[in-house]
Coordinates of C-alpha atoms in Angstrom, one line a residue:
X9 CA 0.0 0.1 0.1
X10 CA 3.1 2.5 0.7
X11 CA 4.1 2.0 -2.6
X12 CA 1.4 2.4 -4.5
X13 CA 0.4 5.7 -2.4
X14 CA 4.2 6.7 -3.5
X15 CA 3.5 6.0 -7.0
X16 CA 0.5 7.9 -6.9
X17 CA 2.4 10.8 -5.9
X18 CA 5.0 10.4 -8.6
X19 CA 2.3 10.4 -11.1
X20 CA 0.5 13.5 -10.3
X21 CA 4.2 15.3 -9.5
X22 CA 5.0 14.9 -12.7
X23 CA 1.4 15.3 -14.2
X24 CA 1.2 12.0 -15.8
X25 CA -2.8 11.1 -17.4
X26 CA -3.0 8.2 -14.4
X27 CA -5.8 7.3 -12.4
X28 CA -4.6 6.4 -8.5
X29 CA -7.8 4.3 -7.8
X30 CA -7.2 0.2 -7.7
X31 CA -7.8 -1.1 -10.8
X32 CA -6.1 -4.7 -11.1
X33 CA -3.6 -4.2 -13.5
X34 CA -2.6 -7.8 -12.8
X35 CA -5.8 -9.1 -14.1
X36 CA -5.1 -8.3 -17.6
X37 CA -1.2 -8.2 -19.7
X38 CA -2.7 -6.5 -21.9
X39 CA -4.1 -3.8 -19.3
X40 CA -0.2 -3.9 -17.7
X41 CA 1.4 -3.1 -21.1
X42 CA 0.0 0.5 -20.7
X43 CA 2.4 1.0 -17.4
X44 CA 5.3 -0.1 -20.0
X45 CA 4.4 3.0 -21.8
X46 CA 3.3 4.8 -18.7
X47 CA 6.8 4.2 -17.2
X48 CA 8.4 4.8 -19.9
X49 CA 7.1 8.3 -20.1
X50 CA 8.2 9.1 -16.6
X51 CA 11.7 7.9 -16.9
X52 CA 12.1 10.8 -19.5
X53 CA 9.7 13.4 -17.5
X54 CA 12.5 12.3 -14.8
X55 CA 15.3 12.3 -17.3
X56 CA 14.2 16.4 -18.3
X57 CA 13.8 16.9 -14.7
X58 CA 17.5 15.3 -14.2
X59 CA 19.0 17.7 -16.6
X60 CA 17.1 20.7 -15.9
X61 CA 18.4 20.4 -12.2
X62 CA 22.0 19.7 -13.7
X63 CA 21.5 22.3 -15.9
X64 CA 20.5 24.9 -12.9
X65 CA 23.2 23.7 -10.8
X66 CA 25.9 24.2 -13.5
X67 CA 24.5 28.2 -13.6
X68 CA 24.3 28.4 -9.8
X69 CA 27.9 27.2 -10.3
X70 CA 29.3 29.8 -12.7
X71 CA 27.1 32.6 -10.6
X72 CA 28.9 31.3 -7.4
X73 CA 32.4 31.4 -9.5
X74 CA 31.7 34.4 -11.1
X75 CA 30.5 36.2 -7.5
X76 CA 33.0 34.8 -6.0
X77 CA 36.5 36.8 -7.9
X78 CA 34.0 39.6 -8.2
X79 CA 33.1 40.2 -4.4
X80 CA 37.1 39.4 -3.6
X81 CA 37.9 41.5 -5.5
X82 CA 35.7 44.3 -4.6
X83 CA 36.4 43.9 -0.7
X84 CA 39.7 43.7 -1.1
X85 CA 39.0 47.9 -2.1
X86 CA 35.5 48.3 -1.8
X87 CA 35.8 52.5 -2.1
X88 CA 38.2 52.2 -4.9
X89 CA 35.8 49.5 -6.5
X90 CA 32.9 51.3 -6.3
X91 CA 34.7 54.4 -7.4
X92 CA 34.4 53.2 -11.2
X93 CA 30.4 54.0 -11.8
X94 CA 30.0 51.0 -14.2
X95 CA 30.8 48.6 -11.1
X96 CA 28.3 51.4 -9.1
X97 CA 25.6 50.7 -11.6
X98 CA 26.2 46.7 -11.8
X99 CA 26.0 46.3 -8.3
X100 CA 22.7 48.3 -7.9
X101 CA 21.4 46.4 -10.9
X102 CA 22.7 42.4 -9.2
X103 CA 21.1 43.0 -6.1
X104 CA 18.3 44.5 -7.5
X105 CA 17.7 42.3 -10.9
X106 CA 19.9 39.1 -11.5
X107 CA 19.7 38.0 -7.7
X108 CA 15.9 38.4 -7.9
X109 CA 16.3 35.8 -11.1
X110 CA 18.5 33.6 -9.3
X111 CA 16.2 33.5 -6.7
X112 CA 13.6 32.4 -8.9
X113 CA 16.1 29.2 -10.2
X114 CA 16.6 27.5 -7.2
X115 CA 13.8 28.3 -4.8
X116 CA 12.1 24.7 -5.1
X117 CA 15.3 23.5 -4.7
X118 CA 17.6 25.3 -2.5
X119 CA 17.5 24.3 1.2
X120 CA 15.8 26.1 3.9
X121 CA 18.5 27.9 4.7
X122 CA 19.6 29.8 1.8
X123 CA 15.3 30.6 1.6
X124 CA 15.1 31.8 4.9
X125 CA 18.7 33.9 4.6
X126 CA 17.8 35.4 1.4
X127 CA 14.4 36.2 2.4
X128 CA 16.3 38.3 5.4
X129 CA 18.9 39.9 3.5
X130 CA 16.6 40.9 0.7
X131 CA 14.7 43.5 2.9
X132 CA 18.6 45.1 2.5
X133 CA 19.1 44.9 -1.1
X134 CA 18.9 47.6 -3.5
X135 CA 15.5 48.5 -4.9
X136 CA 14.0 49.8 -8.3
X137 CA 15.0 53.3 -7.9
X138 CA 18.1 52.5 -6.4
X139 CA 19.0 50.8 -10.2
X140 CA 17.5 54.0 -11.6
X141 CA 19.5 56.2 -9.9
X142 CA 22.6 54.2 -10.8
X143 CA 21.6 54.4 -14.1
X144 CA 21.2 58.1 -14.4
X145 CA 23.9 58.6 -12.8
X146 CA 25.9 56.7 -15.6
X147 CA 24.5 59.0 -18.7
X148 CA 24.7 61.8 -16.7
X149 CA 28.8 61.5 -16.5
X150 CA 28.1 60.2 -20.2
X151 CA 27.0 63.9 -20.8
X152 CA 28.9 65.7 -18.3
X153 CA 32.8 64.3 -19.5
X154 CA 31.8 63.9 -23.7
X155 CA 31.7 60.2 -23.3
X156 CA 30.7 57.8 -26.1
X157 CA 28.6 54.7 -25.3
X158 CA 31.7 52.2 -26.5
X159 CA 34.0 54.4 -24.4
X160 CA 32.1 54.3 -21.6
X161 CA 30.7 50.4 -22.2
X162 CA 34.4 49.1 -22.3
X163 CA 35.0 50.5 -19.2
X164 CA 37.7 53.0 -20.9
X165 CA 38.0 55.8 -17.8
X166 CA 40.8 57.5 -16.7
X167 CA 42.3 56.3 -13.4
X168 CA 40.6 53.0 -13.0
X169 CA 41.5 50.4 -10.5
X170 CA 39.0 47.8 -11.6
X171 CA 38.2 47.8 -15.3
X172 CA 34.8 46.9 -15.8
X173 CA 32.6 46.5 -18.9
X174 CA 28.6 46.6 -19.5
X175 CA 27.1 43.8 -21.4
X176 CA 24.7 44.1 -24.3
X177 CA 21.9 43.7 -21.8
X178 CA 23.3 46.1 -19.3
X179 CA 23.3 49.0 -22.0
X180 CA 19.7 47.5 -23.2
X181 CA 19.2 48.1 -19.2
X182 CA 20.4 51.6 -19.7
X183 CA 18.4 52.3 -23.0
X184 CA 15.3 50.8 -21.4
X185 CA 15.4 53.3 -17.8
X186 CA 15.9 56.3 -20.5
X187 CA 13.1 55.3 -22.5
X188 CA 10.7 55.4 -19.3
X189 CA 11.9 58.9 -18.5
X190 CA 11.2 60.0 -21.8
X191 CA 15.2 60.4 -22.8
X192 CA 14.9 59.2 -26.6
X193 CA 18.4 60.6 -27.0
X194 CA 19.9 58.4 -24.7
X195 CA 17.6 55.6 -25.5
X196 CA 18.7 55.7 -29.3
X197 CA 22.8 55.6 -27.6
X198 CA 22.7 52.9 -25.9
X199 CA 20.2 50.5 -27.6
X200 CA 23.0 51.3 -30.1
X201 CA 25.4 50.4 -28.3
X202 CA 23.4 47.3 -27.2
X203 CA 22.9 46.4 -31.2
X204 CA 26.3 46.7 -31.9
X205 CA 27.8 44.5 -29.4
X206 CA 25.3 41.4 -30.5
X207 CA 26.6 42.1 -34.5
X208 CA 30.1 42.2 -32.7
X209 CA 29.1 38.4 -31.8
X210 CA 28.5 38.8 -27.9
X211 CA 26.5 36.0 -26.3
X212 CA 23.5 37.9 -24.4
X213 CA 20.4 36.9 -23.3
X214 CA 19.1 40.6 -24.6
X215 CA 17.0 40.2 -27.9
X216 CA 17.4 42.0 -30.8
X217 CA 13.8 42.6 -31.7
X218 CA 13.3 44.0 -28.3
X219 CA 15.8 46.7 -28.7
X220 CA 15.0 47.5 -32.6
X221 CA 12.0 47.9 -31.4
X222 CA 12.9 50.6 -28.7
X223 CA 15.6 52.0 -30.5
X224 CA 13.0 52.6 -33.8
X225 CA 10.6 54.8 -31.8
X226 CA 13.1 56.3 -29.8
X227 CA 15.0 57.4 -33.5
X228 CA 11.1 58.5 -34.1
X229 CA 10.7 60.3 -31.3
X230 CA 13.6 62.8 -32.1
X231 CA 12.6 63.3 -35.9
X232 CA 14.5 61.0 -37.8
X233 CA 11.9 59.3 -39.7
X234 CA 14.0 57.8 -42.5
X235 CA 16.6 55.5 -40.0
X236 CA 13.0 54.4 -38.2
X237 CA 12.1 53.0 -40.9
X238 CA 15.0 51.5 -42.1
X239 CA 15.5 50.3 -38.0
X240 CA 11.9 48.7 -38.3
X241 CA 12.5 47.4 -41.6
X242 CA 15.5 45.4 -39.8
X243 CA 13.0 44.2 -37.1
X244 CA 10.6 42.6 -39.8
X245 CA 13.5 40.9 -40.9
X246 CA 13.5 39.4 -37.8
X247 CA 10.4 39.2 -36.7
X248 CA 8.0 39.0 -39.8
X249 CA 4.7 39.6 -37.4
X250 CA 5.4 41.4 -34.9
X251 CA 2.2 43.2 -34.7
X252 CA 4.1 47.0 -33.6
X253 CA 6.3 47.2 -36.1
X254 CA 4.1 46.3 -38.9
X255 CA 1.5 48.8 -37.6
X256 CA 4.2 51.9 -37.0
X257 CA 6.0 51.0 -40.6
X258 CA 2.0 51.7 -42.0
X259 CA 2.0 54.7 -39.9
X260 CA 5.9 56.1 -41.0
X261 CA 5.3 55.5 -45.1
X262 CA 2.1 57.4 -44.5
X263 CA 4.0 60.7 -42.7
X264 CA 6.7 59.7 -45.2
X265 CA 4.0 60.4 -47.8
X266 CA 2.6 63.2 -46.1
X267 CA 6.3 65.2 -46.0
X268 CA 6.8 64.8 -49.4
X269 CA 3.5 66.3 -50.6
X270 CA 4.3 69.2 -48.1
X271 CA 7.9 69.6 -49.4
X272 CA 6.4 69.9 -53.0
X273 CA 3.8 72.8 -52.1
X274 CA 6.5 74.7 -49.5
X275 CA 10.2 75.3 -50.5
X276 CA 10.4 76.7 -47.5
X277 CA 10.5 73.4 -45.3
X278 CA 14.1 72.9 -45.5
X279 CA 14.9 76.4 -43.9
X280 CA 12.1 76.3 -41.2
X281 CA 13.9 72.7 -40.6
X282 CA 17.6 74.6 -39.6
X283 CA 15.7 77.2 -38.0
X284 CA 14.1 74.5 -35.7
X285 CA 17.0 72.8 -35.0
X286 CA 19.1 75.9 -34.4
X287 CA 16.5 76.9 -31.7
X288 CA 17.1 73.6 -30.2
X289 CA 20.6 73.7 -30.1
X290 CA 20.5 77.7 -28.2
X291 CA 18.1 76.5 -26.0
X292 CA 20.7 75.0 -23.8
X293 CA 21.6 77.1 -20.6
X294 CA 24.9 78.8 -21.2
X295 CA 25.4 78.2 -17.3
X296 CA 25.7 74.3 -17.7
X297 CA 27.8 75.0 -20.8
X298 CA 30.5 76.6 -18.9
X299 CA 29.6 74.1 -15.9
X300 CA 30.3 70.7 -18.1
X301 CA 33.2 72.7 -19.7
X302 CA 34.9 73.2 -16.7
X303 CA 34.0 70.1 -15.4
X304 CA 36.5 68.7 -17.9
X305 CA 38.9 71.2 -17.8
X306 CA 38.4 72.9 -20.8
X307 CA 39.7 76.6 -21.0
X308 CA 39.2 79.3 -18.5
X309 CA 41.1 79.4 -15.5
X310 CA 42.7 76.1 -14.0
X311 CA 43.5 76.8 -10.1
X312 CA 45.1 73.2 -9.6
X313 CA 22.6 62.3 -0.7
X314 CA 22.9 64.8 1.2
X315 CA 20.3 67.8 2.1
X316 CA 19.8 71.1 0.8
X317 CA 18.0 74.1 2.0
X318 CA 14.5 74.6 0.5
X319 CA 13.9 78.7 0.3
X320 CA 9.8 78.0 0.4
X321 CA 9.5 75.5 3.4
X322 CA 12.6 76.7 5.2
X323 CA 13.5 73.1 5.8
X324 CA 16.5 70.6 4.5
X325 CA 15.3 68.5 2.0
X326 CA 16.6 65.9 -0.5
X327 CA 17.5 66.9 -4.1
X328 CA 18.2 65.5 -7.3
X329 CA 20.5 68.1 -8.1
X330 CA 22.5 67.1 -5.7
X331 CA 23.7 63.6 -4.9
X332 CA 25.8 62.8 -2.0
X333 CA 24.9 61.9 1.4
X334 CA 26.6 63.4 4.7
X335 CA 26.5 64.3 8.5
X336 CA 27.3 67.0 10.8
X337 CA 29.5 66.8 13.5
X338 CA 30.3 69.0 16.4
X339 CA 33.0 70.5 18.5
X340 CA 32.2 68.8 21.3
X341 CA 31.5 65.0 20.2
X342 CA 34.9 64.7 19.0
X343 CA 38.5 66.8 19.7
X344 CA 39.7 66.4 15.9
X345 CA 36.5 68.1 15.1
X346 CA 37.5 71.1 17.6
X347 CA 41.0 71.0 16.2
X348 CA 39.7 71.8 12.8
X349 CA 37.0 74.7 14.0
X350 CA 40.1 76.7 15.8
X351 CA 42.3 76.5 12.6
X352 CA 39.8 77.4 10.5
X353 CA 39.2 80.2 12.8
X354 CA 43.2 81.1 12.6
X355 CA 43.5 81.2 9.2
X356 CA 40.5 83.2 8.1
X357 CA 40.6 85.5 10.7
X358 CA 36.2 84.7 11.7
X359 CA 34.1 84.1 14.7
X360 CA 33.7 80.4 14.0
X361 CA 31.5 80.1 17.0
X362 CA 28.5 81.0 14.9
X363 CA 29.3 78.8 12.3
X364 CA 27.2 75.7 11.3
X365 CA 28.3 72.4 12.4
X366 CA 31.0 71.0 10.3
X367 CA 29.5 68.9 7.8
X368 CA 31.1 65.8 6.5
X369 CA 29.7 64.3 2.8
X370 CA 30.8 61.7 0.5
X371 CA 29.5 61.8 -3.1
X372 CA 28.2 58.8 -4.6
X373 CA 28.0 57.5 -8.0
X374 CA 28.1 60.2 -10.3
X375 CA 27.8 62.2 -7.3
X376 CA 27.7 66.3 -7.9
X377 CA 26.2 69.6 -6.9
X378 CA 24.5 71.5 -9.5
X379 CA 25.3 75.5 -9.9
X380 CA 24.4 77.1 -6.7
X381 CA 25.0 80.1 -3.9
X382 CA 25.9 79.0 -0.5
X383 CA 24.4 82.6 0.8
X384 CA 20.8 83.4 1.2
X385 CA 19.6 85.5 -1.6
X386 CA 17.0 88.6 -1.0
X387 CA 14.1 86.6 -2.5
X388 CA 14.5 84.1 0.9
X389 CA 14.7 86.8 3.6
X390 CA 14.1 83.6 6.1
X391 CA 17.1 81.5 4.5
X392 CA 18.6 80.6 8.0
X393 CA 16.3 82.5 10.1
X394 CA 16.0 79.4 12.6
X395 CA 19.8 79.7 13.2
X396 CA 19.8 83.7 14.0
X397 CA 23.0 83.7 13.2
X398 CA 22.4 86.2 9.9
X399 CA 23.8 85.1 6.7
X400 CA 26.3 82.6 5.4
X401 CA 29.7 85.3 5.1
X402 CA 32.0 82.5 4.0
X403 CA 32.8 78.6 3.2
X404 CA 35.5 76.7 4.1
X405 CA 35.8 73.2 1.8
X406 CA 38.3 70.4 3.0
X407 CA 39.4 67.7 0.6
X408 CA 39.5 64.4 2.4
X409 CA 40.4 62.5 -0.4
X410 CA 41.9 62.6 -3.9
X411 CA 39.7 61.9 -7.2
X412 CA 41.0 59.7 -9.8
X413 CA 38.2 61.9 -12.3
X414 CA 35.9 64.5 -12.4
X415 CA 34.6 65.9 -9.1
X416 CA 36.2 69.5 -9.4
X417 CA 34.6 72.5 -7.4
X418 CA 33.7 74.6 -10.2
X419 CA 32.5 78.9 -10.3
X420 CA 30.9 79.1 -13.8
X421 CA 30.7 83.0 -13.4
X422 CA 34.8 83.2 -12.6
X423 CA 35.5 80.4 -14.9
X424 CA 37.4 78.6 -12.5
X425 CA 38.1 75.0 -11.7
X426 CA 39.5 73.4 -8.1
X427 CA 40.8 70.2 -8.7
X428 CA 40.0 68.0 -4.7
X429 CA 43.6 67.0 -3.4
X430 CA 43.6 65.0 -0.1
X431 CA 44.4 67.7 2.7
X432 CA 44.0 70.6 0.9
X433 CA 41.3 73.1 1.1
X434 CA 39.2 76.4 -0.7
X435 CA 37.9 79.8 0.8
X436 CA 35.8 82.3 -0.2
X437 CA 33.8 84.9 1.2
X438 CA 30.0 84.7 -0.3
X439 CA 29.0 88.6 1.2
X440 CA 30.9 91.8 0.3
X441 CA 31.6 94.0 3.6
X442 CA 28.2 95.8 3.0
X443 CA 26.4 92.1 3.7
X444 CA 25.5 92.1 -0.3
X445 CA 25.6 88.5 -1.7
X446 CA 28.6 88.1 -3.8
X447 CA 27.0 86.7 -7.3
X448 CA 30.5 85.8 -8.5
X449 CA 30.4 83.2 -5.9
X450 CA 28.3 80.8 -7.5
X451 CA 29.4 77.5 -7.8
X452 CA 29.0 73.6 -8.6
X453 CA 30.4 70.0 -7.9
X454 CA 31.0 68.3 -11.0
X455 CA 29.9 64.6 -11.1
X456 CA 32.3 61.9 -10.0
X457 CA 33.7 60.6 -12.8
X458 CA 35.9 57.3 -11.4
X459 CA 37.0 57.3 -7.8
X460 CA 35.4 58.2 -4.1
X461 CA 34.9 62.1 -2.6
X462 CA 35.3 62.6 0.4
X463 CA 34.7 66.2 1.5
X464 CA 34.0 68.7 4.3
X465 CA 33.4 72.4 5.1
X466 CA 32.1 74.8 7.4
X467 CA 29.9 77.7 6.5
X468 CA 30.3 80.7 8.5
X469 CA 27.9 83.5 9.4
X470 CA 27.5 87.2 9.6
X471 CA 26.7 87.2 14.0
X472 CA 30.1 87.5 15.6
X473 CA 31.9 89.1 12.7
X474 CA 31.2 92.5 13.1
X475 CA 34.8 93.3 14.6
X476 CA 36.8 90.6 12.9
X477 CA 35.5 92.0 9.2
X478 CA 33.8 95.1 9.5
X479 CA 31.5 96.8 7.4
X480 CA 33.5 99.5 5.0
X481 CA 32.0 103.3 4.4
X482 CA 31.1 102.8 1.1
X483 CA 28.1 100.5 0.8
X484 CA 29.1 99.8 -2.8
X485 CA 33.1 98.8 -1.8

């Protein structure tokens, strides 16, 4: 009876068309011969099951070997490893996406120990927002430092310790994230890179059909109808029955026909198109162009997830234009901080007793702080009201680490760049002696391309400086 129950369980487990009701098989040889075929099918299913499990184990072994090497390298120098933005992005992607796929692969066949450990650890994994943020950081670095997709994908960045590269699937993922943001420019760049790597023979799970689907639409959204049609034709060569591609092709042909008719009736269309393109080119903030040039170290003067203040609410808040994390240290908490405060006072001649606490900040992948002022402007009179020490009269900024590439502090109005070097500092007055803000002090922290950037800063306030930096007789001085 026990063996029969086991047989029934196996039959049900392998979804055999088999009845577990007692049918007296022994009473008929003819009836028993059916069991031969049933057993044969069962053995085939069993072999398929074993093969599938062995295949899973092979995949898991490859995963384990790859990650063993990767984590061994990463744990030797975590900050140096994550200083490479590609490594940072791939870490987010692995823990948010790929480990989940591995979990699904082994969930039914691994020990309870692994599953329970995975469940506990998973709550600490990066989420979709982290992965998207890391992807956006790569796109930001690409723009700021004029990096072409192939350079970034191959990991050919200056000063890298741990060279890494993006697979075609990684490039596809970047393209998809750009697409969800309606950023069709970067969608095109990264889908083309994914396609290029597949055309070069890279073995990948990325599908050319899916890539071409995204790519053709992104190109169309940017106004290149001819290229969109060519890409759609290539997609249809791979998948002639692709419903959306067939529909798009008909629509593109319709639009093309309409444009040809319009061109016949208007000779000014090309001139108008050129004007529109020129307008788009001009619709790029001069400050942004200066900022990015200074970040790259081009021309002009060469001098060598934190919070920001919300002028509307008067509170500290996070912002997309500042990508870092920070902490505030008081002098009474550590003699080191106290000595730093004393040295700042001795060097500047300003009273630090009314200054803000020392802020220590660490910039993440693509970490930056876009152009801003440190002082409160006239349109935000209550900027530092809660402190009761007046406006920020001056800024002292320490560089606590070397940065392999990028990460400069730039002053677009002045045309100056200060490159981070461990143990150095930069100091400037935010206010004129009259108390008016100096708008030439607008500055920014460039994205960190490679490396890890640690800084600390001290914001000194007006109160207490009356005799140390007195007002002059002339308001305009």
